[in-house]
Tab-separated table of C-alpha atoms in Angstrom:
chain	number	residue	atom	x	y	z
A	7	MET	CA	-10.356	34.204	-7.365
A	8	ARG	CA	-11.089	32.380	-4.128
A	9	ASP	CA	-8.760	32.972	-1.154
A	10	VAL	CA	-8.062	30.449	1.619
A	11	ASP	CA	-5.293	29.793	4.093
A	12	VAL	CA	-4.236	26.389	2.754
A	13	VAL	CA	-4.846	24.363	-0.397
A	14	VAL	CA	-4.509	20.586	-0.106
A	15	VAL	CA	-3.829	18.662	-3.293
A	16	GLY	CA	-5.176	15.131	-3.098
A	17	ALA	CA	-8.270	13.795	-1.306
A	18	GLY	CA	-6.853	10.539	-0.077
A	19	ILE	CA	-6.538	9.694	3.601
A	20	SER	CA	-3.407	11.822	4.009
A	21	GLY	CA	-4.763	14.943	2.331
A	22	LEU	CA	-8.139	14.790	4.041
A	23	THR	CA	-6.519	14.170	7.431
A	24	ALA	CA	-4.411	17.284	6.842
A	25	ALA	CA	-7.515	19.260	5.910
A	26	ARG	CA	-9.308	18.117	9.068
A	27	ARG	CA	-6.441	19.154	11.318
A	28	LEU	CA	-6.165	22.524	9.577
A	29	VAL	CA	-9.861	23.238	10.083
A	30	GLU	CA	-9.492	22.281	13.733
A	31	ALA	CA	-6.643	24.806	13.928
A	32	GLY	CA	-8.943	27.528	12.583
A	33	ARG	CA	-7.542	27.607	9.041
A	34	SER	CA	-9.663	27.818	5.898
A	35	VAL	CA	-9.048	24.996	3.416
A	36	VAL	CA	-9.749	23.864	-0.116
A	37	VAL	CA	-8.981	20.299	-1.189
A	38	PHE	CA	-8.469	19.631	-4.898
A	39	GLU	CA	-8.894	16.056	-6.130
A	40	ALA	CA	-8.166	14.947	-9.695
A	41	ASN	CA	-10.463	11.930	-9.505
A	42	ASP	CA	-14.245	11.910	-9.292
A	43	ARG	CA	-14.107	10.322	-5.830
A	44	VAL	CA	-12.265	10.695	-2.546
A	45	GLY	CA	-10.096	7.968	-1.056
A	46	GLY	CA	-6.972	7.907	-3.205
A	47	ARG	CA	-5.517	4.410	-2.949
A	48	THR	CA	-8.492	3.205	-0.904
A	49	MET	CA	-11.828	2.457	-2.524
A	50	ASN	CA	-14.755	0.074	-2.306
A	51	VAL	CA	-15.791	-2.490	-4.895
A	52	ASP	CA	-19.533	-3.231	-4.793
A	53	VAL	CA	-20.341	-6.928	-4.538
A	54	THR	CA	-24.084	-7.026	-3.978
A	55	ASP	CA	-26.712	-4.975	-2.157
A	56	GLY	CA	-25.226	-3.905	1.154
A	57	VAL	CA	-21.987	-5.843	0.646
A	58	MET	CA	-18.663	-4.469	-0.558
A	59	THR	CA	-15.013	-5.355	-0.540
A	60	GLU	CA	-11.915	-3.194	-0.507
A	61	GLY	CA	-10.386	-2.491	-3.889
A	62	GLY	CA	-7.300	-0.825	-2.416
A	63	GLY	CA	-5.591	-0.569	0.966
A	64	GLN	CA	-7.625	-2.438	3.536
A	65	TRP	CA	-5.797	-3.624	6.660
A	66	VAL	CA	-4.750	-2.004	9.928
A	67	GLY	CA	-2.986	-3.567	12.863
A	68	PRO	CA	-1.209	-3.078	16.197
A	69	GLY	CA	1.312	-0.275	16.248
A	70	GLN	CA	-0.566	1.695	13.617
A	71	ASP	CA	-1.704	4.042	16.347
A	72	ALA	CA	-2.379	7.118	14.220
A	73	ALA	CA	-4.707	5.282	11.834
A	74	LEU	CA	-6.485	3.430	14.649
A	75	ALA	CA	-6.948	6.670	16.590
A	76	LEU	CA	-8.410	8.397	13.524
A	77	ILE	CA	-10.768	5.484	12.878
A	78	ASP	CA	-11.990	5.757	16.460
A	79	GLU	CA	-12.238	9.558	16.232
A	80	LEU	CA	-14.464	9.257	13.166
A	81	GLY	CA	-16.777	6.796	14.906
A	82	LEU	CA	-15.855	3.905	12.609
A	83	GLU	CA	-15.439	0.313	13.698
A	84	THR	CA	-13.020	-2.460	12.805
A	85	PHE	CA	-13.353	-6.234	12.686
A	86	ASN	CA	-10.674	-8.883	12.714
A	87	THR	CA	-9.534	-10.723	9.619
A	88	TYR	CA	-10.881	-14.273	9.722
A	89	THR	CA	-8.122	-16.571	10.998
A	90	GLN	CA	-9.967	-19.531	12.546
A	91	GLY	CA	-8.768	-22.770	11.020
A	92	LYS	CA	-5.820	-23.870	8.938
A	93	SER	CA	-3.946	-22.071	6.169
A	94	ILE	CA	-2.829	-23.642	2.892
A	95	TYR	CA	0.715	-23.834	1.551
A	96	LEU	CA	1.297	-25.102	-1.963
A	97	ARG	CA	4.627	-25.287	-3.756
A	98	LYS	CA	5.710	-27.451	-6.672
A	99	GLY	CA	2.413	-29.298	-6.614
A	100	LYS	CA	2.550	-30.279	-2.942
A	101	ARG	CA	-0.397	-28.950	-0.939
A	102	THR	CA	-0.282	-28.916	2.867
A	103	MET	CA	-2.392	-27.336	5.574
A	104	TYR	CA	-0.942	-25.805	8.693
A	105	ASP	CA	-1.705	-23.865	11.873
A	106	GLY	CA	-0.063	-20.628	12.925
A	107	VAL	CA	1.987	-18.242	10.802
A	108	VAL	CA	4.897	-20.413	9.631
A	109	PRO	CA	4.328	-22.673	6.604
A	110	PRO	CA	5.418	-26.321	6.869
A	111	LEU	CA	9.067	-26.066	5.868
A	112	SER	CA	11.834	-28.608	6.085
A	113	PRO	CA	14.240	-28.088	9.000
A	114	LEU	CA	16.953	-26.878	6.620
A	115	THR	CA	14.630	-24.379	4.927
A	116	LEU	CA	13.290	-23.196	8.268
A	117	LEU	CA	16.813	-22.578	9.551
A	118	ASP	CA	17.697	-20.753	6.347
A	119	TYR	CA	14.634	-18.510	6.573
A	120	ALA	CA	15.395	-17.836	10.230
A	121	GLN	CA	18.971	-16.766	9.482
A	122	LEU	CA	17.714	-14.412	6.750
A	123	GLN	CA	15.211	-12.887	9.162
A	124	MET	CA	17.792	-12.571	11.948
A	125	ARG	CA	20.269	-10.810	9.679
A	126	LEU	CA	17.626	-8.414	8.360
A	127	GLU	CA	16.458	-7.583	11.880
A	128	ARG	CA	20.024	-6.861	12.964
A	129	MET	CA	20.676	-4.649	9.943
A	130	ALA	CA	17.381	-2.807	10.377
A	131	LYS	CA	18.196	-1.878	13.960
A	132	SER	CA	21.148	0.157	12.697
A	133	VAL	CA	18.946	2.278	10.396
A	134	PRO	CA	17.798	5.557	12.015
A	135	ALA	CA	14.022	5.676	11.763
A	136	ASP	CA	13.903	9.407	11.049
A	137	ALA	CA	16.972	9.540	8.784
A	138	PRO	CA	17.678	6.201	7.076
A	139	TRP	CA	20.212	7.888	4.801
A	140	ASP	CA	22.426	8.389	7.876
A	141	ALA	CA	22.868	4.652	8.476
A	142	LYS	CA	26.535	3.702	8.557
A	143	ARG	CA	26.123	1.438	5.529
A	144	ALA	CA	23.360	3.452	3.844
A	145	THR	CA	25.135	3.936	0.532
A	146	GLN	CA	26.086	0.275	0.288
A	147	TRP	CA	22.593	-0.976	1.179
A	148	ASP	CA	20.913	1.549	-1.087
A	149	SER	CA	23.054	0.522	-4.046
A	150	THR	CA	21.522	-2.959	-4.174
A	151	THR	CA	18.011	-4.344	-4.158
A	152	PHE	CA	16.237	-6.379	-1.536
A	153	GLY	CA	15.743	-9.172	-4.064
A	154	HIS	CA	19.403	-9.388	-4.909
A	155	TRP	CA	20.287	-9.475	-1.196
A	156	ILE	CA	17.930	-12.435	-0.764
A	157	ASP	CA	19.441	-14.180	-3.786
A	158	ARG	CA	22.957	-13.776	-2.399
A	159	ASN	CA	22.213	-14.749	1.181
A	160	ALA	CA	19.573	-17.487	0.988
A	161	ARG	CA	21.056	-20.966	1.076
A	162	THR	CA	17.965	-22.917	0.024
A	163	ALA	CA	15.734	-22.386	-2.995
A	164	GLU	CA	12.552	-22.570	-0.940
A	165	ALA	CA	13.596	-19.946	1.609
A	166	ARG	CA	14.695	-17.698	-1.248
A	167	TRP	CA	11.341	-18.139	-2.968
A	168	LEU	CA	9.287	-17.748	0.210
A	169	MET	CA	10.856	-14.497	1.351
A	170	SER	CA	10.755	-12.997	-2.142
A	171	ALA	CA	7.141	-13.988	-2.699
A	172	ALA	CA	5.974	-12.840	0.730
A	173	PHE	CA	7.500	-9.393	0.490
A	174	SER	CA	6.413	-8.837	-3.085
A	175	MET	CA	2.898	-8.826	-1.620
A	176	VAL	CA	3.930	-6.363	1.097
A	177	VAL	CA	5.603	-3.804	-1.167
A	178	CYS	CA	3.387	-4.384	-4.220
A	179	GLN	CA	6.339	-4.917	-6.523
A	180	ASP	CA	9.210	-7.241	-7.311
A	181	PRO	CA	11.804	-7.104	-4.494
A	182	ARG	CA	14.438	-6.798	-7.217
A	183	ALA	CA	13.079	-3.316	-7.919
A	184	VAL	CA	13.199	-2.151	-4.288
A	185	SER	CA	16.157	-0.665	-2.430
A	186	LEU	CA	17.545	-2.853	0.355
A	187	LEU	CA	17.892	0.276	2.486
A	188	ALA	CA	14.224	1.118	1.892
A	189	MET	CA	13.224	-2.366	3.071
A	190	LEU	CA	15.423	-2.184	6.163
A	191	HIS	CA	13.819	1.162	6.953
A	192	LEU	CA	10.379	-0.422	6.528
A	193	PHE	CA	11.329	-3.154	9.012
A	194	ARG	CA	12.723	-0.526	11.407
A	195	THR	CA	9.492	1.471	11.378
A	196	SER	CA	6.799	-1.193	10.942
A	197	GLY	CA	7.346	-3.897	13.540
A	198	GLY	CA	10.350	-5.757	12.165
A	199	VAL	CA	10.340	-8.466	9.520
A	200	GLU	CA	7.246	-10.179	10.917
A	201	GLY	CA	5.148	-7.041	11.415
A	202	PRO	CA	4.242	-6.505	7.745
A	203	LEU	CA	3.570	-10.247	7.233
A	204	ASN	CA	1.527	-11.295	10.256
A	205	VAL	CA	-2.259	-11.296	10.478
A	206	GLU	CA	-2.902	-11.703	14.207
A	207	GLY	CA	-0.772	-9.061	15.896
A	208	GLY	CA	0.461	-7.789	12.534
A	209	ALA	CA	-0.349	-5.466	9.682
A	210	GLN	CA	-3.238	-7.611	8.344
A	211	GLU	CA	-5.076	-7.987	11.656
A	212	ALA	CA	-8.215	-5.895	11.064
A	213	ARG	CA	-10.427	-4.210	8.483
A	214	VAL	CA	-12.818	-1.273	8.707
A	215	VAL	CA	-16.524	-2.087	8.768
A	216	GLY	CA	-17.892	-0.770	5.477
A	217	GLY	CA	-14.429	-0.562	3.916
A	218	THR	CA	-11.396	1.612	4.542
A	219	VAL	CA	-12.613	4.178	2.028
A	220	ARG	CA	-15.030	5.204	4.800
A	221	ILE	CA	-12.059	6.885	6.493
A	222	ALA	CA	-11.714	9.275	3.562
A	223	SER	CA	-15.433	9.659	2.873
A	224	THR	CA	-16.182	10.467	6.530
A	225	LEU	CA	-13.313	12.957	6.665
A	226	ALA	CA	-14.665	14.649	3.537
A	227	GLU	CA	-18.242	14.704	4.822
A	228	GLN	CA	-17.152	16.433	8.031
A	229	LEU	CA	-15.223	19.230	6.300
A	230	PRO	CA	-16.980	22.558	5.647
A	231	ALA	CA	-19.328	22.615	2.675
A	232	GLY	CA	-17.532	23.183	-0.611
A	233	ALA	CA	-14.104	22.407	0.810
A	234	VAL	CA	-13.540	19.377	-1.440
A	235	ILE	CA	-13.512	19.946	-5.190
A	236	LEU	CA	-13.556	16.709	-7.192
A	237	ASP	CA	-12.639	16.073	-10.820
A	238	SER	CA	-10.245	18.989	-10.677
A	239	PRO	CA	-6.604	17.968	-11.213
A	240	VAL	CA	-4.109	20.619	-10.180
A	241	GLU	CA	-2.075	21.827	-13.141
A	242	GLU	CA	0.142	24.493	-11.580
A	243	ILE	CA	1.370	25.685	-8.200
A	244	ASP	CA	2.782	29.203	-8.579
A	245	GLN	CA	4.910	30.667	-5.780
A	246	SER	CA	6.245	33.605	-7.804
A	247	ASP	CA	4.201	36.104	-5.752
A	248	ALA	CA	6.031	36.413	-2.438
A	249	GLY	CA	3.768	35.565	0.484
A	250	ASN	CA	1.040	34.011	-1.649
A	251	VAL	CA	0.630	30.842	-3.663
A	252	VAL	CA	-1.707	30.491	-6.622
A	253	VAL	CA	-3.004	26.988	-7.273
A	254	ARG	CA	-4.573	26.431	-10.685
A	255	SER	CA	-6.675	23.349	-11.261
A	256	ARG	CA	-8.751	22.264	-14.214
A	257	HIS	CA	-11.894	23.937	-12.887
A	258	ALA	CA	-10.815	26.511	-10.312
A	259	THR	CA	-8.005	28.823	-9.267
A	260	VAL	CA	-7.365	29.507	-5.586
A	261	ARG	CA	-4.938	31.852	-3.868
A	262	CYS	CA	-3.565	30.695	-0.528
A	263	ARG	CA	-0.724	31.092	1.921
A	264	GLN	CA	0.393	27.452	2.142
A	265	VAL	CA	-0.030	24.300	0.051
A	266	ILE	CA	0.070	20.618	1.029
A	267	VAL	CA	0.681	18.182	-1.817
A	268	ALA	CA	-0.671	14.845	-0.557
A	269	MET	CA	0.353	12.647	-3.465
A	270	SER	CA	2.979	10.039	-4.212
A	271	PRO	CA	6.195	11.533	-5.596
A	272	GLY	CA	5.505	10.061	-9.022
A	273	ASP	CA	2.015	11.549	-9.195
A	274	ALA	CA	3.224	14.966	-8.014
A	275	GLN	CA	5.283	15.107	-11.193
A	276	ARG	CA	2.054	15.888	-13.068
A	277	ILE	CA	2.016	19.371	-11.511
A	278	HIS	CA	3.967	22.299	-12.963
A	279	PHE	CA	5.736	24.289	-10.245
A	280	THR	CA	6.710	27.938	-10.579
A	281	PRO	CA	9.527	28.485	-9.811
A	282	ASP	CA	11.001	25.067	-10.490
A	283	LEU	CA	11.421	22.656	-7.612
A	284	PRO	CA	14.940	21.980	-6.285
A	285	PRO	CA	16.846	19.403	-8.358
A	286	LEU	CA	16.664	16.663	-5.699
A	287	ARG	CA	12.884	16.926	-5.388
A	288	THR	CA	12.462	17.040	-9.159
A	289	LYS	CA	14.597	13.947	-9.639
A	290	LEU	CA	12.777	12.143	-6.824
A	291	GLN	CA	9.466	12.719	-8.597
A	292	GLN	CA	10.883	11.492	-11.900
A	293	VAL	CA	11.857	8.132	-10.399
A	294	GLY	CA	8.878	7.914	-8.060
A	295	GLY	CA	6.597	5.417	-9.765
A	296	GLY	CA	4.473	2.990	-7.767
A	297	GLY	CA	4.136	-0.782	-7.644
A	298	SER	CA	2.066	-2.729	-10.145
A	299	MET	CA	-0.257	-4.628	-7.814
A	300	ASN	CA	-3.867	-5.419	-8.735
A	301	LYS	CA	-6.569	-7.110	-6.648
A	302	LEU	CA	-8.782	-9.954	-7.830
A	303	PHE	CA	-11.872	-11.220	-5.982
A	304	MET	CA	-13.888	-14.402	-6.280
A	305	VAL	CA	-17.340	-14.328	-4.704
A	306	TYR	CA	-19.294	-17.349	-3.430
A	307	ASP	CA	-22.743	-17.772	-1.924
A	308	ARG	CA	-21.054	-18.537	1.389
A	309	PRO	CA	-17.499	-18.936	2.801
A	310	PHE	CA	-17.529	-22.720	2.246
A	311	TRP	CA	-13.852	-23.122	3.171
A	312	ARG	CA	-14.730	-22.464	6.787
A	313	ASP	CA	-16.790	-25.684	6.791
A	314	ASP	CA	-13.584	-27.508	5.906
A	315	GLY	CA	-11.679	-26.005	8.818
A	316	LEU	CA	-9.835	-23.507	6.603
A	317	ASN	CA	-9.390	-19.795	7.234
A	318	GLY	CA	-9.189	-18.798	3.572
A	319	GLN	CA	-5.496	-17.930	3.674
A	320	ALA	CA	-3.133	-19.509	1.195
A	321	LEU	CA	0.424	-19.038	-0.025
A	322	SER	CA	1.358	-20.736	-3.280
A	323	ASP	CA	3.469	-20.694	-6.414
A	324	LEU	CA	0.396	-20.836	-8.645
A	325	MET	CA	0.075	-18.087	-11.232
A	326	MET	CA	-3.067	-16.398	-9.913
A	327	THR	CA	-2.855	-17.102	-6.188
A	328	PRO	CA	0.506	-16.123	-4.684
A	329	PHE	CA	-1.383	-14.995	-1.573
A	330	VAL	CA	-5.063	-15.501	-0.778
A	331	SER	CA	-7.105	-14.128	2.104
A	332	ASP	CA	-10.693	-14.357	3.300
A	333	ASN	CA	-12.272	-10.991	2.439
A	334	SER	CA	-15.812	-11.921	3.418
A	335	PRO	CA	-18.016	-9.377	5.238
A	336	PRO	CA	-18.047	-9.454	9.057
A	337	ASP	CA	-21.201	-11.582	9.237
A	338	GLY	CA	-19.958	-14.155	6.710
A	339	SER	CA	-23.190	-13.778	4.749
A	340	ILE	CA	-21.319	-14.393	1.512
A	341	GLY	CA	-17.831	-15.686	0.804
A	342	ILE	CA	-15.105	-13.592	-0.791
A	343	LEU	CA	-11.539	-14.641	-1.504
A	344	VAL	CA	-9.026	-11.981	-2.526
A	345	THR	CA	-5.732	-12.506	-4.294
A	346	PHE	CA	-3.094	-10.187	-5.669
A	347	MET	CA	-1.866	-9.952	-9.237
A	348	LEU	CA	1.674	-8.656	-9.383
A	349	GLN	CA	2.717	-8.111	-12.977
A	350	SER	CA	6.452	-8.017	-12.274
A	351	THR	CA	7.355	-11.484	-11.024
A	352	ALA	CA	10.948	-12.218	-11.997
A	353	HIS	CA	11.686	-13.600	-8.519
A	354	THR	CA	9.042	-16.332	-8.609
A	355	THR	CA	7.976	-19.204	-10.824
A	356	LEU	CA	4.975	-17.195	-12.047
A	357	THR	CA	4.716	-16.528	-15.759
A	358	TRP	CA	1.935	-14.276	-16.973
A	359	THR	CA	0.536	-14.974	-20.404
A	360	ASP	CA	-0.522	-12.126	-22.668
A	361	GLU	CA	-4.076	-13.449	-22.510
A	362	VAL	CA	-4.239	-13.248	-18.712
A	363	LEU	CA	-2.694	-9.779	-18.726
A	364	THR	CA	-5.195	-8.411	-21.240
A	365	SER	CA	-8.421	-10.418	-20.804
A	366	GLN	CA	-10.771	-10.278	-17.818
A	367	ASP	CA	-12.368	-13.570	-18.870
A	368	ALA	CA	-8.953	-15.217	-18.976
A	369	ARG	CA	-8.134	-13.908	-15.503
A	370	ARG	CA	-11.414	-15.238	-14.135
A	371	GLU	CA	-10.848	-18.666	-15.715
A	372	ALA	CA	-7.261	-18.887	-14.500
A	373	LEU	CA	-8.175	-17.733	-10.992
A	374	THR	CA	-11.034	-20.238	-10.780
A	375	LYS	CA	-8.656	-23.038	-11.716
A	376	ASP	CA	-6.036	-22.045	-9.140
A	377	LEU	CA	-8.564	-21.557	-6.338
A	378	ALA	CA	-10.020	-25.002	-7.066
A	379	THR	CA	-6.508	-26.443	-6.751
A	380	LEU	CA	-6.155	-24.782	-3.359
A	381	PHE	CA	-9.657	-25.063	-1.869
A	382	GLY	CA	-11.292	-27.942	-3.744
A	383	PRO	CA	-14.077	-28.271	-6.343
A	384	ARG	CA	-16.486	-25.895	-4.612
A	385	ALA	CA	-14.083	-23.067	-5.418
A	386	ALA	CA	-14.820	-23.713	-9.099
A	387	GLU	CA	-18.422	-22.559	-8.621
A	388	PRO	CA	-18.244	-18.808	-7.899
A	389	THR	CA	-21.231	-16.505	-8.170
A	390	GLN	CA	-19.190	-13.500	-9.247
A	391	TYR	CA	-15.713	-12.351	-10.258
A	392	LEU	CA	-14.494	-8.823	-9.499
A	393	GLU	CA	-11.204	-7.014	-9.938
A	394	LYS	CA	-9.530	-3.688	-9.335
A	395	LEU	CA	-6.665	-3.000	-11.721
A	396	TRP	CA	-4.620	-0.186	-10.198
A	397	THR	CA	-2.404	-0.132	-13.251
A	398	ASN	CA	-5.400	1.312	-15.129
A	399	GLU	CA	-6.022	4.230	-12.762
A	400	PRO	CA	-5.914	7.555	-14.662
A	401	TRP	CA	-4.622	9.680	-11.762
A	402	ILE	CA	-2.774	7.179	-9.568
A	403	SER	CA	0.435	5.612	-10.849
A	404	GLY	CA	0.200	2.261	-9.125
A	405	CYS	CA	0.506	1.360	-5.469
A	406	VAL	CA	3.011	2.391	-2.841
A	407	ASN	CA	6.380	3.670	-4.028
A	408	MET	CA	9.156	1.965	-2.056
A	409	LEU	CA	11.899	3.842	-3.961
A	410	ALA	CA	14.357	2.312	-6.396
A	411	PRO	CA	17.961	1.552	-5.441
A	412	GLY	CA	19.995	4.695	-4.827
A	413	SER	CA	16.966	6.889	-4.145
A	414	ARG	CA	16.775	6.752	-0.350
A	415	SER	CA	20.381	7.840	0.219
A	416	GLN	CA	20.576	10.193	-2.767
A	417	PHE	CA	17.394	12.168	-2.147
A	418	ARG	CA	17.614	12.067	1.642
A	419	ASP	CA	14.816	14.244	3.130
A	420	ALA	CA	13.435	15.486	-0.204
A	421	LEU	CA	10.296	13.428	0.524
A	422	THR	CA	9.415	15.718	3.414
A	423	GLN	CA	11.452	18.931	3.124
A	424	PRO	CA	9.103	21.884	2.349
A	425	VAL	CA	9.828	23.918	-0.755
A	426	GLY	CA	8.923	27.503	0.032
A	427	ASN	CA	5.265	27.371	1.035
A	428	VAL	CA	4.705	23.862	-0.327
A	429	HIS	CA	4.591	20.926	2.113
A	430	TRP	CA	4.521	17.221	1.275
A	431	ALA	CA	2.165	14.540	2.583
A	432	GLY	CA	1.022	11.116	1.378
A	433	THR	CA	2.076	7.827	2.934
A	434	GLU	CA	5.527	7.933	1.320
A	435	ALA	CA	6.234	11.133	3.273
A	436	SER	CA	5.904	9.353	6.619
A	437	ILE	CA	9.587	8.797	7.254
A	438	ASP	CA	9.734	7.524	10.818
A	439	ASP	CA	6.586	5.425	11.233
A	440	HIS	CA	4.802	2.967	8.898
A	441	PRO	CA	5.655	4.487	5.498
A	442	GLY	CA	3.518	2.894	2.817
A	443	TYR	CA	0.612	2.152	5.159
A	444	MET	CA	-2.592	4.056	5.872
A	445	ASP	CA	-1.047	4.812	9.249
A	446	GLY	CA	1.836	6.526	7.480
A	447	ALA	CA	-0.657	8.500	5.399
A	448	VAL	CA	-2.363	9.791	8.544
A	449	ARG	CA	0.939	10.695	10.191
A	450	ALA	CA	2.236	12.516	7.117
A	451	GLY	CA	-0.999	14.465	6.786
A	452	GLU	CA	-0.933	15.524	10.421
A	453	ARG	CA	2.729	16.546	10.240
A	454	ALA	CA	2.160	18.639	7.108
A	455	ALA	CA	-0.957	20.242	8.579
A	456	CYS	CA	0.916	21.250	11.719
A	457	ALA	CA	3.690	22.874	9.670
A	458	ALA	CA	1.289	24.644	7.308
A	459	ALA	CA	-0.908	25.917	10.128
A	460	ALA	CA	2.092	27.312	11.956
A	461	ALA	CA	3.347	29.016	8.811
A	462	CYS	CA	0.010	30.801	8.394
A	463	HIS	CA	0.632	33.019	11.431
């Protein structure tokens, strides 16, 4: 049986960041990964020779200091999302082009959206960043969903639709499935209401040259030889021997002093813990599923929309294109448009057919049609269609888990509270800064590494 100081479970950005910091602190480490690759919820999708696009998390922006510092530390570079030109807004068949970040809304709708934003900002300021469950109205806010709050407080149909649609893209799930308290906490820790939505100066400002999976792959490459064991899902974490922990995976068993589980709460449920976890942590993992977002890409021989003075961004009520962005490589050598397929869409006018949900050819045909509606006939002549369906991942249960109503106040600090010698990482475990983002993943990994290293004394 191999002996190390710390075992890390999960080779995503959070787990590998933790492993790096532990090695820097002089601790020996093994990282178990269930998948046959590193990166977790980041990965590349090959387009053509030398060109890729990001199949998972891809953007970083101002305020995400931990992620940006790590990118710089690893010698990686970023480039700005393409924003030169006009964006497209299409609703109920009316297509308009606009500059800036605000779609062309009627004065009444604009005022309505502004009052929603103002109220959310005011509420968010009262949520403690490091303990959202201690907010004065935590129980009340956690007992309802963000979507239902929008429905009750929006005074125009368009403002209601716009805010629901926009934030379904941010949280990768229907706002009616997300706790209002969880959303207020997101605003409190991620630059307000506009921070998660904005491109320039916001969360979608920049991408990593070569894809964000290079963060994880570079971290893994720089760890000691043999530290990362792929295709080896952890089956049991046994703390029954005082002072030691035995971690049993499919292909190896390791004895250690501390463990860091760098997984979403829902995925951590796959592991058997001896002795049992505390009831709050167990229940958290049982309700900790992720969002159902998938990414679809249409590839063209060049980014033709730029010739028309467009930046490739679009917001619409079309089935396949609720949000579109230019995902072309830095040199613009080919054109790539990315859109997001959210299977739970009760808050919008979108209606998925069984054919689109089950057939790749149907998705390509439907996406081609919608992109042609937005960008003109040249969008109907792609060279390639690609997709990454996160709902089909064998070891990752969807995207970011924003927590269902009642969870944030009920489970309190169970996301981060160590259980014996087991510490928790993953982006969901970043309570006070950018939870759900790669920045949160880095912060959670560093926090867990610090605690585990200290406990090894």
